[in-house]
XYZ file of N, CA and C in Angstrom:
510
model
N 62.742 86.988 80.716
C 63.489 86.999 79.473
C 64.399 88.217 79.459
N 65.663 88.024 79.239
C 66.643 89.107 79.168
C 66.638 89.683 77.754
N 66.565 91.016 77.644
C 66.549 91.637 76.321
C 67.857 92.369 76.089
N 68.184 92.514 74.810
C 69.434 93.153 74.404
C 69.482 94.599 74.897
N 70.681 95.077 75.161
C 70.892 96.416 75.706
C 70.274 97.526 74.853
N 70.501 97.589 73.534
C 69.893 98.668 72.734
C 68.363 98.622 72.741
N 67.809 97.423 72.748
C 66.354 97.279 72.780
C 65.831 97.777 74.124
N 66.516 97.417 75.196
C 66.138 97.859 76.543
C 66.178 99.382 76.621
N 67.234 99.984 76.087
C 67.342 101.447 76.107
C 66.180 102.088 75.363
N 65.832 101.538 74.217
C 64.729 102.090 73.432
C 63.416 101.971 74.191
N 63.175 100.813 74.804
C 61.935 100.607 75.552
C 61.825 101.576 76.727
N 62.921 101.743 77.450
C 62.911 102.662 78.596
C 62.719 104.097 78.117
N 63.405 104.475 77.045
C 63.278 105.834 76.509
C 61.824 106.109 76.106
N 61.203 105.168 75.409
C 59.807 105.343 74.993
C 58.874 105.428 76.201
N 59.113 104.569 77.174
C 58.305 104.582 78.389
C 58.456 105.922 79.110
N 59.679 106.417 79.171
C 59.955 107.693 79.834
C 59.256 108.838 79.100
N 59.423 108.885 77.797
C 58.819 109.967 76.999
C 57.295 109.938 77.124
N 56.719 108.752 77.063
C 55.263 108.619 77.070
C 54.630 108.837 78.447
N 55.366 108.541 79.532
C 54.707 108.481 80.838
C 55.360 109.296 81.952
N 56.530 109.882 81.725
C 57.185 110.607 82.814
C 56.329 111.758 83.335
N 55.771 112.554 82.446
C 54.950 113.692 82.869
C 53.766 113.257 83.717
N 53.097 112.202 83.267
C 51.969 111.679 84.025
C 52.419 111.178 85.401
N 53.526 110.412 85.436
C 54.018 109.856 86.697
C 54.421 110.973 87.657
N 55.118 111.981 87.150
C 55.518 113.111 87.985
C 54.279 113.782 88.588
N 53.254 113.996 87.786
C 52.020 114.607 88.289
C 51.348 113.751 89.349
N 51.319 112.448 89.116
C 50.724 111.521 90.078
C 51.464 111.581 91.406
N 52.795 111.564 91.346
C 53.601 111.625 92.564
C 53.494 112.991 93.241
N 53.430 114.054 92.462
C 53.320 115.399 93.037
C 52.017 115.528 93.829
N 50.931 114.950 93.317
C 49.660 114.979 94.050
C 49.764 114.201 95.356
N 50.463 113.079 95.315
C 50.597 112.252 96.517
C 51.494 112.916 97.565
N 52.586 113.524 97.108
C 53.596 114.056 98.021
C 53.416 115.535 98.347
N 52.802 116.269 97.439
C 52.655 117.723 97.577
C 54.012 118.413 97.694
N 54.993 117.831 97.030
C 56.346 118.396 97.027
C 56.979 118.065 95.672
N 57.126 119.065 94.805
C 57.653 118.797 93.463
C 59.046 118.168 93.455
N 59.920 118.586 94.365
C 61.277 118.025 94.332
C 61.281 116.555 94.747
N 60.489 116.195 95.770
C 60.386 114.782 96.154
C 59.736 113.971 95.037
N 58.730 114.555 94.383
C 58.062 113.866 93.274
C 59.042 113.615 92.132
N 59.870 114.611 91.828
C 60.864 114.447 90.758
C 61.862 113.349 91.118
N 62.308 113.337 92.380
C 63.256 112.307 92.819
C 62.646 110.911 92.708
N 61.410 110.764 93.172
C 60.774 109.446 93.122
C 60.459 109.016 91.692
N 60.114 109.966 90.831
C 59.896 109.621 89.422
C 61.197 109.101 88.816
N 62.290 109.783 89.121
C 63.603 109.350 88.628
C 63.938 107.957 89.159
N 63.731 107.751 90.463
C 64.009 106.444 91.059
C 63.138 105.353 90.441
N 61.909 105.707 90.101
C 61.008 104.741 89.469
C 61.574 104.269 88.138
N 62.071 105.200 87.342
C 62.617 104.808 86.042
C 63.942 104.056 86.189
N 64.685 104.328 87.239
C 65.891 103.529 87.505
C 65.477 102.087 87.778
N 64.432 101.911 88.596
C 63.931 100.563 88.872
C 63.426 99.892 87.593
N 62.748 100.664 86.760
C 62.228 100.125 85.498
C 63.381 99.629 84.637
N 64.462 100.393 84.591
C 65.627 99.994 83.785
C 66.208 98.677 84.281
N 66.064 98.397 85.568
C 66.615 97.176 86.149
C 65.647 96.000 86.055
N 64.431 96.258 85.621
C 63.388 95.242 85.587
C 63.624 94.237 84.460
N 63.339 92.972 84.754
C 63.477 91.924 83.741
C 62.243 91.797 82.857
N 61.098 92.286 83.307
C 59.859 92.093 82.567
C 59.520 93.213 81.609
N 60.492 94.004 81.240
C 60.250 95.184 80.416
C 59.686 94.840 79.038
N 60.166 93.789 78.426
C 59.723 93.428 77.073
C 58.270 92.960 77.056
N 57.800 92.389 78.159
C 56.435 91.871 78.211
C 55.444 92.877 78.790
N 55.861 94.087 79.032
C 55.030 95.101 79.674
C 53.808 95.428 78.818
N 52.608 95.202 79.380
C 51.368 95.449 78.643
C 50.639 96.691 79.161
N 50.737 96.955 80.447
C 50.056 98.089 81.077
C 51.108 98.980 81.740
N 51.730 99.871 80.977
C 52.838 100.654 81.521
C 52.461 101.513 82.723
N 51.294 102.134 82.693
C 50.924 102.997 83.824
C 50.683 102.184 85.089
N 50.103 101.019 84.951
C 49.905 100.157 86.116
C 51.257 99.729 86.678
N 52.174 99.370 85.794
C 53.520 98.973 86.215
C 54.231 100.136 86.908
N 54.162 101.319 86.303
C 54.804 102.496 86.892
C 54.155 102.867 88.221
N 52.841 102.767 88.298
C 52.143 103.084 89.541
C 52.558 102.130 90.649
N 52.643 100.852 90.339
C 53.057 99.866 91.336
C 54.489 100.122 91.784
N 55.379 100.330 90.835
C 56.789 100.578 91.164
C 56.931 101.860 91.966
N 56.309 102.937 91.497
C 56.391 104.219 92.200
C 55.712 104.135 93.561
N 54.623 103.384 93.644
C 53.927 103.226 94.922
C 54.803 102.570 95.969
N 55.563 101.577 95.556
C 56.482 100.918 96.500
C 57.579 101.878 96.948
N 58.101 102.642 96.014
C 59.115 103.636 96.372
C 58.518 104.718 97.267
N 57.280 105.080 97.018
C 56.593 106.077 97.834
C 56.444 105.581 99.269
N 56.080 104.316 99.430
C 55.967 103.739 100.774
C 57.316 103.801 101.482
N 58.386 103.423 100.789
C 59.727 103.502 101.382
C 60.067 104.936 101.769
N 59.738 105.881 100.888
C 60.011 107.296 101.146
C 59.259 107.768 102.394
N 57.985 107.410 102.490
C 57.182 107.836 103.635
C 57.661 107.176 104.922
N 58.098 105.931 104.838
C 58.658 105.271 106.025
C 59.932 105.969 106.482
N 60.784 106.337 105.513
C 62.011 107.056 105.865
C 61.679 108.392 106.530
N 60.695 109.085 105.964
C 60.291 110.378 106.529
C 59.754 110.185 107.950
N 58.942 109.137 108.145
C 58.395 108.862 109.472
C 59.515 108.516 110.446
N 60.497 107.749 109.984
C 61.644 107.411 110.819
C 62.403 108.675 111.207
N 62.605 109.560 110.255
C 63.288 110.825 110.532
C 62.511 111.634 111.558
N 61.205 111.739 111.395
C 60.385 112.498 112.334
C 60.398 111.860 113.716
N 60.348 110.531 113.767
C 60.400 109.831 115.053
C 61.732 110.073 115.745
N 62.792 110.032 114.975
C 64.131 110.259 115.520
C 64.238 111.673 116.076
N 63.787 112.656 115.314
C 63.857 114.041 115.772
C 62.955 114.268 116.979
N 61.791 113.614 117.013
C 60.899 113.727 118.167
C 61.534 113.098 119.400
N 62.213 111.958 119.212
C 62.886 111.308 120.338
C 64.002 112.189 120.878
N 64.724 112.829 119.993
C 65.779 113.747 120.435
C 65.159 114.885 121.235
N 64.074 115.446 120.728
C 63.412 116.555 121.416
C 62.869 116.110 122.767
N 62.349 114.899 122.855
C 61.790 114.388 124.098
C 62.865 114.188 125.154
N 64.023 113.686 124.743
C 65.089 113.386 125.688
C 65.957 114.587 126.014
N 65.824 115.631 125.264
C 66.657 116.808 125.505
C 65.833 118.090 125.361
N 64.732 118.229 126.141
C 63.893 119.407 125.964
C 64.560 120.704 126.410
N 65.526 120.621 127.318
C 66.180 121.823 127.829
C 67.282 122.325 126.914
N 67.717 121.501 126.014
C 68.831 121.848 125.144
C 68.341 122.792 124.049
N 69.182 123.736 123.713
C 68.841 124.668 122.638
C 68.695 123.907 121.323
N 68.038 124.516 120.373
C 67.855 123.900 119.057
C 69.210 123.540 118.465
N 69.273 122.427 117.737
C 70.567 122.031 117.168
C 71.055 123.055 116.142
N 72.359 123.163 116.069
C 72.953 124.056 115.076
C 72.727 123.468 113.687
N 73.005 124.258 112.683
C 72.865 123.778 111.304
C 73.764 122.573 111.069
N 74.964 122.595 111.640
C 75.898 121.478 111.476
C 75.367 120.221 112.161
N 74.811 120.385 113.375
C 74.258 119.238 114.089
C 73.043 118.675 113.351
N 72.235 119.572 112.841
C 71.062 119.142 112.074
C 71.499 118.358 110.836
N 72.509 118.866 110.132
C 73.018 118.183 108.937
C 73.612 116.827 109.303
N 74.344 116.774 110.421
C 74.927 115.506 110.865
C 73.824 114.495 111.183
N 72.744 114.971 111.819
C 71.622 114.081 112.132
C 70.973 113.563 110.850
N 70.804 114.443 109.864
C 70.218 114.016 108.589
C 71.115 113.015 107.871
N 72.431 113.229 107.931
C 73.364 112.288 107.304
C 73.311 110.931 108.001
N 73.194 110.956 109.329
C 73.073 109.709 110.080
C 71.791 108.983 109.692
N 70.704 109.740 109.585
C 69.438 109.134 109.172
C 69.523 108.558 107.767
N 70.202 109.262 106.880
C 70.371 108.755 105.514
C 71.174 107.457 105.529
N 72.213 107.411 106.368
C 73.018 106.188 106.475
C 72.176 105.043 107.033
N 71.338 105.347 108.031
C 70.452 104.319 108.583
C 69.445 103.846 107.532
N 68.890 104.777 106.776
C 67.922 104.413 105.732
C 68.575 103.536 104.671
N 69.799 103.880 104.283
C 70.530 103.078 103.296
C 70.776 101.674 103.830
N 71.188 101.599 105.104
C 71.426 100.297 105.722
C 70.139 99.478 105.728
N 69.014 100.116 106.079
C 67.738 99.400 106.114
C 67.340 98.891 104.731
N 67.587 99.685 103.705
C 67.244 99.281 102.342
C 68.059 98.077 101.887
N 69.254 97.916 102.437
C 70.131 96.822 102.017
C 69.839 95.520 102.771
N 69.008 95.588 103.802
C 68.677 94.391 104.572
C 67.770 93.461 103.773
N 67.796 92.175 104.102
C 66.810 91.267 103.510
C 65.400 91.730 103.914
N 64.394 91.399 103.116
C 63.043 91.917 103.366
C 62.465 91.608 104.750
N 62.569 90.380 105.213
C 61.919 90.032 106.483
C 62.526 90.771 107.677
N 63.857 90.812 107.839
C 64.394 91.601 108.955
C 64.010 93.082 108.866
N 64.047 93.639 107.650
C 63.678 95.053 107.479
C 62.220 95.270 107.867
N 61.332 94.398 107.369
C 59.908 94.545 107.681
C 59.659 94.383 109.177
N 60.326 93.413 109.792
C 60.155 93.200 111.231
C 60.570 94.449 112.004
N 61.709 95.011 111.653
C 62.211 96.204 112.339
C 61.252 97.381 112.166
N 60.807 97.623 110.931
C 59.915 98.758 110.675
C 58.567 98.574 111.367
N 58.036 97.350 111.344
C 56.761 97.112 112.028
C 56.901 97.351 113.530
N 57.999 96.876 114.100
C 58.190 96.984 115.543
C 58.479 98.423 115.964
N 59.417 99.070 115.285
C 59.852 100.406 115.684
C 58.909 101.524 115.253
N 58.352 101.435 114.056
C 57.533 102.540 113.556
C 56.046 102.350 113.824
N 55.600 101.096 113.818
C 54.169 100.852 113.973
C 53.814 100.281 115.337
N 54.828 99.876 116.116
C 54.575 99.334 117.441
C 53.902 97.974 117.439
N 54.109 97.199 116.383
C 53.483 95.880 116.265
C 54.201 94.910 117.208
N 53.452 94.157 118.024
C 54.077 93.183 118.933
C 54.790 92.059 118.172
N 55.756 91.439 118.849
C 56.551 90.367 118.240
C 55.675 89.259 117.653
N 54.660 88.834 118.409
C 53.814 87.723 117.945
C 53.079 88.089 116.651
N 52.612 89.320 116.553
C 51.911 89.749 115.335
C 52.867 89.843 114.149
N 54.077 90.312 114.412
C 55.087 90.375 113.349
C 55.378 88.962 112.848
N 55.553 88.042 113.795
C 55.839 86.648 113.428
C 54.727 86.086 112.545
N 53.487 86.355 112.920
C 52.356 85.846 112.136
C 52.335 86.461 110.738
N 52.578 87.754 110.649
C 52.554 88.428 109.346
C 53.669 87.942 108.431
N 54.843 87.681 109.022
C 55.994 87.282 108.212
C 56.095 85.768 108.025
N 55.293 85.021 108.774
C 55.335 83.567 108.656
C 56.585 82.962 109.269
N 57.041 83.555 110.380
C 58.223 83.050 111.086
C 57.880 82.938 112.571
N 58.795 82.382 113.347
C 58.572 82.245 114.782
C 58.858 83.564 115.502
N 58.339 83.683 116.715
C 58.615 84.862 117.544
C 60.114 84.942 117.818
N 60.733 83.791 118.024
C 62.180 83.756 118.246
C 62.935 84.337 117.052
N 62.486 84.015 115.850
C 63.133 84.544 114.648
C 62.943 86.057 114.569
N 61.767 86.543 114.928
C 61.526 87.994 114.937
C 62.518 88.665 115.882
N 62.716 88.085 117.060
C 63.666 88.653 118.025
C 65.088 88.637 117.461
N 65.440 87.578 116.746
C 66.761 87.518 116.116
C 66.893 88.592 115.042
N 65.843 88.764 114.231
C 65.853 89.821 113.212
C 66.083 91.182 113.864
N 65.312 91.461 114.915
C 65.403 92.769 115.568
C 66.787 92.984 116.172
N 67.330 91.961 116.802
C 68.666 92.088 117.388
C 69.712 92.346 116.308
N 69.607 91.631 115.199
C 70.572 91.813 114.108
C 70.467 93.213 113.513
N 69.244 93.704 113.320
C 69.071 95.046 112.754
C 69.574 96.097 113.737
N 69.307 95.907 115.015
C 69.810 96.863 116.013
C 71.338 96.893 116.026
N 71.958 95.744 115.831
C 73.428 95.715 115.743
C 73.897 96.497 114.521
N 73.195 96.348 113.408
C 73.544 97.112 112.206
C 73.380 98.608 112.471
N 72.306 98.986 113.157
C 72.097 100.400 113.500
C 73.245 100.903 114.371
N 73.643 100.095 115.337
C 74.748 100.480 116.218
C 76.025 100.701 115.409
N 76.289 99.810 114.463
C 77.491 99.957 113.628
C 77.442 101.238 112.802
N 76.261 101.564 112.273
C 76.123 102.806 111.499
C 76.378 104.010 112.400
N 75.835 103.962 113.613
C 75.938 105.109 114.520
C 77.317 105.252 115.157
N 77.968 104.135 115.424
C 79.216 104.181 116.192
C 80.429 103.608 115.469
N 80.250 103.282 114.211
C 81.383 102.808 113.418
C 81.755 101.448 113.625
């Protein structure tokens, strides 16, 4: 059910006033980083504002926990991807001096662009890519989890790799 704009604003404002402090504390305990917790709390309320089920919300903390939990998983996956990328760079170039501040910033910007691209993908290709690259899940297991063929998993991975190439090389 779509609700009127002023009503939606009031509901979100009340939800924010009543639960932001609690949500921030919950995220801070999970992340052990106040700035990341603040960012994820903010992102959670952005998602809440976009939600269609706001008027029927009966358990706000459960809803916020679920929404924030999903964002937390995405955040941790991005962090793991960043760490994997930096570890791969270190593995392939152990003799090279530490990257300069500019190179480090460029690498972080590239990772942010890759993360943004991954977030914009349809769920199944994104999940297939993350399972394969970050968790090392074999194609057959990915296919079973996603309910698609192994051939489709390979197509997903190829398409995502092409997107990664475009992000990296324009």
